[in-house]
C-alpha positions as MATLAB code, in Angstrom:
seq = 'MPFSPATLETTHVDLAVIGFGKAGKTLAAKFAKTGKKVVLIEQDPAMFGGTCINIGCVPTKTLLHDATASHSHQFSDDFYQQAMSRKRTLREKMNAANLAMMEKPGVLVVVAHAEFIDERKLKLTAGTDELEVTADQIIINTGATPVMTPITGLGDNPLLDPRVLTSTELIDRENLPRRLAVIGAGYIALELANISAHFGSSVTILNRNESILPHESEQTRATVEKILSDAGITFMHQTWVEKVAAPADPTAPLTIHTNHASFDTDALLIAIGRKPNIDGLNLAAAGIEVKNGAIFTDEFLRTTARNIWAVGDVNGGLQHTYISFDDHRIVADQLLHGKDLSGRSLLNRGAVPTTTFLTPPLSRVGLTAEKAKELAAENNWEVAIANREVSSLATMPRAKAVNDTRGFMEIVVDKKSEQILGATLFCIDSQELINLITLAMDHQLPYTSLRDRIYTHPATTEALNELLAEI';
ca = [
      55.507  -64.133  -74.494;
      51.862  -65.162  -74.009;
      50.994  -67.405  -71.079;
      49.187  -70.727  -70.957;
      46.797  -71.721  -68.146;
      49.538  -73.933  -66.728;
      52.024  -71.061  -66.417;
      49.678  -68.277  -65.333;
      50.142  -67.741  -61.604;
      47.386  -65.251  -60.888;
      43.822  -66.447  -60.217;
      42.162  -63.057  -59.718;
      42.280  -59.955  -61.912;
      40.591  -56.591  -62.029;
      39.573  -57.048  -65.663;
      39.278  -60.124  -67.880;
      38.862  -59.672  -71.637;
      37.750  -62.643  -73.725;
      38.949  -62.192  -77.307;
      41.690  -60.078  -78.888;
      39.469  -57.793  -80.983;
      39.637  -54.030  -81.379;
      37.478  -52.956  -78.447;
      38.772  -55.578  -76.030;
      42.447  -55.063  -76.679;
      42.088  -51.270  -76.428;
      40.290  -51.520  -73.105;
      42.824  -54.062  -71.822;
      45.759  -51.789  -72.578;
      44.101  -48.705  -71.074;
      43.194  -50.594  -67.907;
      46.713  -51.977  -67.532;
      48.200  -48.493  -67.902;
      46.284  -47.423  -64.794;
      47.944  -50.183  -62.774;
      45.039  -52.606  -62.892;
      45.684  -56.337  -63.244;
      44.326  -57.406  -66.643;
      44.148  -60.744  -68.420;
      43.313  -61.018  -72.124;
      42.298  -64.524  -73.235;
      42.597  -65.520  -76.895;
      42.296  -69.139  -77.986;
      44.123  -68.719  -81.316;
      47.548  -66.995  -81.523;
      46.894  -66.387  -85.228;
      44.135  -63.998  -84.138;
      46.239  -61.723  -81.920;
      44.902  -58.296  -82.845;
      41.472  -59.516  -83.913;
      39.581  -60.161  -87.138;
      40.461  -56.904  -88.883;
      44.216  -57.271  -89.096;
      44.311  -61.047  -89.505;
      41.408  -62.221  -91.662;
      39.356  -59.098  -92.405;
      39.925  -55.473  -93.326;
      43.694  -55.252  -93.642;
      44.435  -58.463  -95.578;
      41.503  -58.032  -97.962;
      42.357  -54.414  -98.745;
      46.014  -55.378  -99.204;
      44.955  -58.011 -101.719;
      42.564  -55.568 -103.389;
      45.379  -53.067 -103.879;
      47.619  -55.636 -105.500;
      44.800  -57.181 -107.537;
      43.919  -53.845 -109.113;
      47.500  -52.625 -109.532;
      48.100  -54.244 -112.929;
      44.644  -53.506 -114.425;
      45.189  -56.612 -116.587;
      42.453  -58.978 -115.305;
      44.674  -61.758 -116.683;
      45.010  -64.954 -114.685;
      48.458  -65.091 -113.075;
      49.060  -67.454 -110.198;
      52.613  -66.106 -109.803;
      51.359  -62.545 -109.360;
      48.690  -63.797 -106.945;
      51.258  -65.646 -104.846;
      53.429  -62.514 -104.654;
      50.406  -60.600 -103.372;
      49.646  -63.362 -100.858;
      53.230  -63.258  -99.618;
      53.027  -59.496  -99.060;
      49.701  -59.917  -97.290;
      51.062  -62.640  -94.988;
      54.145  -60.585  -94.132;
      52.009  -57.582  -93.216;
      49.633  -59.709  -91.149;
      52.488  -61.358  -89.241;
      54.034  -57.975  -88.434;
      50.732  -56.537  -87.222;
      49.913  -59.704  -85.285;
      53.230  -59.489  -83.422;
      52.890  -55.732  -82.916;
      49.495  -56.197  -81.294;
      50.909  -58.709  -78.840;
      53.707  -56.263  -77.963;
      51.155  -53.480  -77.432;
      49.420  -55.629  -74.834;
      52.542  -56.829  -73.053;
      54.162  -53.391  -72.780;
      51.617  -51.989  -70.285;
      51.453  -55.330  -68.467;
      48.417  -57.123  -69.904;
      48.640  -60.875  -69.261;
      47.882  -62.522  -72.620;
      46.740  -66.124  -72.225;
      46.291  -68.603  -75.076;
      43.258  -70.615  -73.987;
      39.550  -71.155  -74.451;
      37.429  -69.285  -71.917;
      33.996  -70.194  -70.637;
      31.898  -68.900  -67.766;
      31.468  -70.774  -64.502;
      29.443  -67.930  -63.025;
      29.223  -64.174  -63.546;
      32.651  -63.531  -62.058;
      34.503  -66.771  -62.690;
      36.023  -68.142  -65.917;
      37.506  -71.527  -66.734;
      40.519  -71.305  -69.056;
      41.354  -74.437  -71.017;
      44.269  -75.268  -73.318;
      44.576  -78.966  -74.087;
      44.665  -80.734  -70.742;
      45.603  -77.563  -68.841;
      42.858  -75.804  -66.902;
      42.733  -72.788  -64.612;
      39.920  -70.876  -62.940;
      40.202  -67.085  -62.875;
      37.908  -64.603  -61.164;
      37.515  -61.002  -62.324;
      35.828  -57.905  -60.971;
      34.788  -56.944  -64.490;
      34.629  -58.949  -67.722;
      34.568  -57.874  -71.368;
      33.286  -60.310  -74.020;
      34.956  -59.525  -77.353;
      34.852  -62.813  -79.278;
      33.839  -61.387  -82.644;
      31.913  -63.150  -85.384;
      32.313  -66.197  -87.569;
      31.089  -66.973  -91.120;
      27.576  -68.356  -91.428;
      27.533  -71.812  -92.976;
      24.756  -73.533  -94.877;
      24.210  -77.257  -95.432;
      24.883  -78.314  -99.016;
      23.806  -81.675 -100.379;
      26.838  -83.621 -101.499;
      29.339  -81.969  -99.158;
      28.584  -83.761  -95.893;
      27.869  -82.252  -92.486;
      30.891  -79.946  -92.629;
      31.463  -78.570  -96.145;
      34.767  -76.990  -95.063;
      36.372  -80.414  -94.764;
      36.612  -80.237  -98.552;
      39.567  -77.951  -99.450;
      37.643  -76.668 -102.459;
      34.937  -75.190 -100.219;
      35.880  -71.889  -98.602;
      34.703  -69.083  -96.378;
      36.291  -65.640  -96.520;
      38.941  -66.840  -94.049;
      40.171  -69.657  -96.281;
      39.865  -67.730  -99.542;
      42.179  -64.909  -98.510;
      44.798  -67.398  -97.327;
      44.567  -69.838 -100.223;
      47.953  -70.734 -101.706;
      46.759  -70.923 -105.308;
      44.378  -68.693 -107.224;
      41.312  -70.652 -108.406;
      40.774  -70.275 -112.146;
      37.037  -70.582 -111.562;
      35.316  -69.388 -108.390;
      31.623  -69.768 -107.555;
      30.273  -67.531 -104.789;
      27.146  -68.233 -102.760;
      25.900  -64.842 -101.622;
      25.527  -61.335 -103.018;
      26.057  -59.148  -99.965;
      28.912  -56.819  -99.133;
      31.523  -59.448  -98.212;
      30.609  -61.677 -101.149;
      30.958  -58.818 -103.623;
      34.241  -57.561 -102.148;
      35.838  -60.999 -102.435;
      34.362  -61.618 -105.878;
      35.793  -58.295 -107.046;
      39.268  -59.098 -105.686;
      39.258  -62.541 -107.290;
      38.073  -61.216 -110.645;
      40.816  -58.581 -110.704;
      43.379  -61.300 -110.046;
      42.010  -63.072 -113.121;
      39.643  -65.687 -111.729;
      36.431  -66.425 -113.598;
      33.810  -65.580 -110.963;
      30.142  -66.570 -110.821;
      27.807  -65.104 -108.174;
      24.897  -67.329 -107.094;
      22.216  -65.078 -105.606;
      18.960  -66.423 -104.179;
      17.308  -63.003 -104.463;
      16.267  -60.897 -107.425;
      19.124  -58.444 -107.026;
      22.285  -57.765 -105.036;
      22.694  -55.568 -101.923;
      19.053  -55.468 -100.747;
      19.619  -52.499  -98.423;
      20.880  -50.227 -101.181;
      18.979  -48.110 -103.688;
      17.951  -49.383 -107.095;
      20.508  -47.096 -108.748;
      23.264  -48.393 -106.479;
      22.390  -52.028 -107.133;
      22.228  -51.549 -110.884;
      25.452  -49.545 -111.097;
      27.410  -51.926 -108.886;
      26.252  -54.938 -110.874;
      27.162  -53.299 -114.179;
      30.664  -52.380 -113.050;
      31.280  -55.826 -111.576;
      29.924  -57.435 -114.740;
      32.313  -55.290 -116.762;
      35.091  -56.729 -114.574;
      34.102  -60.210 -115.762;
      31.820  -61.378 -112.956;
      28.763  -63.412 -113.946;
      25.571  -62.969 -111.918;
      22.946  -65.705 -111.577;
      19.923  -64.273 -109.722;
      17.104  -66.238 -108.102;
      19.538  -69.126 -108.116;
      20.393  -71.567 -105.375;
      22.565  -74.636 -105.061;
      20.623  -77.888 -105.022;
      23.639  -80.164 -104.710;
      27.364  -80.338 -105.329;
      29.233  -83.256 -106.846;
      32.626  -83.435 -105.140;
      35.078  -85.992 -106.591;
      37.364  -87.678 -104.060;
      40.385  -86.139 -105.791;
      40.687  -82.692 -104.112;
      42.339  -81.266 -107.235;
      39.359  -82.163 -109.429;
      36.668  -79.524 -110.007;
      33.392  -79.405 -108.142;
      30.186  -79.640 -110.152;
      27.565  -77.180 -108.948;
      23.959  -78.143 -109.633;
      21.594  -75.180 -109.262;
      17.867  -74.804 -109.859;
      18.714  -73.396 -113.306;
      21.912  -75.000 -114.576;
      24.978  -77.055 -113.736;
      28.607  -76.028 -114.111;
      32.104  -76.858 -112.903;
      34.185  -74.708 -110.586;
      37.588  -75.015 -108.950;
      36.472  -73.463 -105.673;
      33.211  -72.600 -103.934;
      33.046  -69.590 -101.611;
      30.246  -69.457  -99.043;
      29.711  -65.787  -98.155;
      26.200  -65.400  -96.776;
      27.063  -63.373  -93.697;
      28.726  -63.604  -90.300;
      27.204  -64.431  -86.912;
      28.320  -63.625  -83.337;
      30.865  -66.121  -82.066;
      29.267  -67.215  -78.788;
      29.367  -71.012  -78.954;
      31.211  -72.584  -76.033;
      31.167  -69.521  -73.765;
      28.531  -71.050  -71.448;
      26.809  -67.676  -71.210;
      23.828  -69.071  -69.312;
      26.058  -69.871  -66.343;
      26.735  -66.151  -65.954;
      23.122  -65.108  -66.512;
      23.879  -63.501  -69.882;
      20.883  -63.255  -72.181;
      21.161  -64.084  -75.876;
      18.723  -62.504  -78.340;
      18.544  -63.241  -82.064;
      21.821  -65.135  -81.893;
      23.785  -62.275  -80.298;
      24.590  -61.216  -76.742;
      21.883  -58.819  -75.646;
      23.115  -55.477  -74.297;
      21.624  -52.142  -73.376;
      22.718  -48.859  -74.929;
      25.799  -48.851  -72.682;
      26.816  -52.345  -73.850;
      26.015  -53.866  -70.455;
      24.829  -57.463  -70.611;
      22.144  -58.881  -68.339;
      24.907  -59.949  -65.940;
      26.330  -57.394  -63.533;
      29.808  -56.104  -64.467;
      29.947  -57.912  -67.828;
      29.979  -56.023  -71.132;
      29.818  -57.293  -74.718;
      31.656  -55.312  -77.393;
      32.325  -55.619  -81.107;
      30.655  -58.070  -83.492;
      29.432  -60.326  -80.686;
      26.673  -57.937  -79.517;
      24.630  -57.959  -82.718;
      25.493  -54.440  -83.913;
      27.185  -53.380  -87.125;
      30.198  -55.583  -87.814;
      32.946  -53.041  -88.460;
      36.246  -52.618  -86.640;
      35.598  -48.893  -86.184;
      32.293  -49.721  -84.479;
      34.216  -52.029  -82.164;
      36.643  -49.179  -81.441;
      33.719  -46.907  -80.596;
      32.306  -49.639  -78.365;
      35.482  -49.363  -76.296;
      34.777  -45.639  -75.810;
      31.317  -46.428  -74.452;
      32.674  -48.899  -71.901;
      35.705  -46.733  -71.056;
      33.422  -43.819  -70.153;
      31.810  -46.040  -67.520;
      34.865  -47.854  -66.176;
      37.780  -45.456  -66.659;
      36.406  -41.942  -66.990;
      33.913  -41.913  -64.118;
      30.938  -40.978  -66.303;
      28.843  -44.012  -65.385;
      25.718  -43.737  -67.592;
      26.147  -40.071  -68.488;
      28.814  -40.714  -71.122;
      28.897  -42.123  -74.600;
      26.270  -44.679  -75.619;
      24.767  -46.329  -78.671;
      22.167  -43.571  -78.680;
      24.611  -40.677  -79.044;
      27.386  -42.134  -81.193;
      26.101  -40.260  -84.250;
      25.952  -41.224  -87.901;
      27.908  -44.293  -88.966;
      29.477  -44.322  -92.436;
      30.220  -47.563  -94.285;
      32.403  -48.493  -97.234;
      32.327  -51.613  -99.352;
      35.721  -51.822 -101.010;
      34.809  -52.567 -104.583;
      36.561  -50.959 -107.556;
      35.652  -48.114 -107.160;
      34.570  -48.189 -103.490;
      30.921  -47.851 -102.479;
      30.324  -45.639  -99.437;
      27.163  -44.578  -97.689;
      25.939  -42.741  -94.603;
      22.451  -41.934  -93.393;
      19.390  -42.305  -95.589;
      19.031  -43.191  -99.230;
      16.828  -40.931 -101.356;
      14.050  -43.530 -101.352;
      14.062  -43.841  -97.553;
      14.171  -40.076  -97.041;
      11.082  -39.673  -99.254;
       9.264  -42.354  -97.232;
       9.986  -40.491  -93.991;
       9.490  -36.961  -95.318;
       5.891  -36.395  -94.227;
       6.317  -37.561  -90.623;
       9.490  -35.473  -90.220;
       8.245  -32.416  -92.132;
      11.172  -32.623  -94.523;
      11.387  -31.023  -97.918;
      13.617  -33.645  -99.490;
      16.026  -32.463 -102.155;
      18.453  -34.721 -104.003;
      21.715  -33.957 -105.750;
      22.667  -36.879 -107.989;
      25.295  -36.929 -110.715;
      27.342  -39.467 -112.608;
      31.024  -38.942 -111.884;
      31.816  -38.628 -115.590;
      29.576  -35.541 -115.805;
      31.287  -33.561 -113.033;
      33.372  -30.898 -114.743;
      34.832  -29.510 -111.511;
      36.343  -32.840 -110.409;
      39.170  -33.640 -112.846;
      40.812  -36.096 -110.427;
      38.602  -38.917 -111.718;
      39.749  -38.235 -115.258;
      43.376  -37.891 -114.168;
      43.384  -41.362 -112.588;
      41.324  -42.750 -115.475;
      38.318  -43.866 -113.449;
      35.152  -41.863 -114.051;
      32.796  -44.697 -113.187;
      29.971  -44.485 -110.688;
      27.825  -41.724 -109.246;
      27.459  -39.417 -106.248;
      24.236  -38.683 -104.405;
      23.539  -36.423 -101.431;
      20.100  -36.118  -99.849;
      19.120  -33.033  -97.817;
      16.165  -31.450  -96.075;
      15.906  -28.133  -97.868;
      13.990  -26.511  -95.002;
      16.689  -27.035  -92.376;
      19.557  -27.428  -94.884;
      20.596  -30.564  -92.989;
      22.190  -33.484  -94.803;
      20.081  -36.630  -94.452;
      22.363  -39.061  -96.211;
      24.801  -39.742  -99.018;
      25.692  -42.557 -101.371;
      29.053  -42.311 -103.126;
      30.115  -44.966 -105.611;
      33.315  -43.480 -106.943;
      37.062  -43.186 -106.454;
      38.123  -41.977 -102.988;
      34.598  -42.386 -101.604;
      36.016  -44.075  -98.480;
      37.592  -40.719  -97.552;
      34.916  -38.328  -98.769;
      32.145  -40.088  -96.847;
      33.877  -39.199  -93.570;
      33.690  -35.472  -94.363;
      29.976  -35.743  -95.049;
      29.461  -37.716  -91.828;
      31.295  -35.007  -89.877;
      28.980  -32.369  -91.358;
      25.930  -34.452  -90.426;
      27.045  -35.026  -86.837;
      27.789  -31.338  -86.296;
      24.579  -30.285  -88.048;
      26.364  -28.172  -90.605;
      24.155  -26.989  -93.463;
      24.833  -28.601  -96.809;
      25.823  -25.138  -98.041;
      28.908  -25.245  -95.824;
      30.212  -28.125  -97.955;
      28.942  -26.584 -101.182;
      30.800  -23.312 -100.639;
      34.088  -24.549  -99.207;
      37.458  -24.182 -100.916;
      39.006  -27.589 -101.612;
      42.464  -28.523 -102.824;
      42.850  -29.267 -106.515;
      42.615  -31.780 -108.027;
      40.660  -33.600 -105.329;
      37.519  -35.688 -105.178;
      36.068  -33.302 -102.583;
      35.809  -30.651 -105.299;
      32.787  -32.541 -106.565;
      30.830  -31.155 -103.604;
      30.991  -27.641 -105.081;
      29.241  -28.682 -108.268;
      27.091  -31.503 -106.895;
      25.494  -29.527 -104.068;
      24.931  -26.508 -106.307;
      22.105  -28.547 -107.852;
      19.979  -28.194 -104.699;
];
């Protein structure tokens, strides 16, 4: 069972980890297995295991699976509640399993808020209980939290209205909103809009910019918007909320007044990004520098305070659980493997693939074709591009077999060196295929090695035979 400050007897540990995220919990367990005394401090028991398994990756992909299972797009609150029940059961099991994984090697899990007194001392607080703990080394792993925006008509804290949601509230909502308005058009906003639309909600995206996904190519943006529009999502570009009329009755609809039009909605999702969760840590007391709203670290994830590291979403890097896991490798090389600064770092971690779990999923690694062309002259590249719509690939019957030939595949190479510069895959199974391409990039395999391989049949990887033959 987790401890509270009042029941924790120790006041000094070898390692203190603040936050139960991927990197922190992995480091805590590995340290404890070596016989070190480790305390892991998490202020919310519902977050044992971190964002991914509780309010992020796992629950959203569980809901996505169930939302797309029927292919009906018909509103069904009963079906939605069944999916929510399955999601909650899975989350509870994983939450409990993560606690057990900490306790088995001897990690002391404490439910409390932690803040720095100095660079080696923490104050743990839970209600009226307080305890000071010193540590030889400290890991900050407090994750990120949704960015909020003030909205006229909703008071200082819009979330006090049950009809106003962030991603956290939406994926735990008891009832499916018939109408959902979404502020934002980035990756998280589109994932949640897609899930809701497949459950049968009428979804409207309110986007301040001219188009969605500003970091993607024009082809990607256009194709994603078309497929999401075909799923019933309405896009309103160059649109922002001027005010919201919120009746006192929480079951009544909200009226959204934008710069273009007004309309009613049953729920409003604010999904404009996530920011490092550093409020209340009293970082200045430990001499920890903050830059651009995140804890500043060097390439080895060391903060400006001696023997304190910041890992995961809190350090301003990419906000993915697999990045957090790799962060633990960087710190472990220094603290557990005796490599000091000769081991893994941000500079040698290699290419990082990403997937946005739409239907079908959108995956990317490296450069887009446009970016590769911009950089071609200074790198002496001869840029070549293989780009095909999935429906045109004769050697990949899997897409036809599962009745989803939507999307496209693009791979960008330097023809002189035969190195792969990047790939964008918007198609079925892209979340798996992108990892193979990333592996080839990291090991500097020529694109021909993927072009000429034998793949199982029918498989999405077979597309590489035909796609790369175009170069």
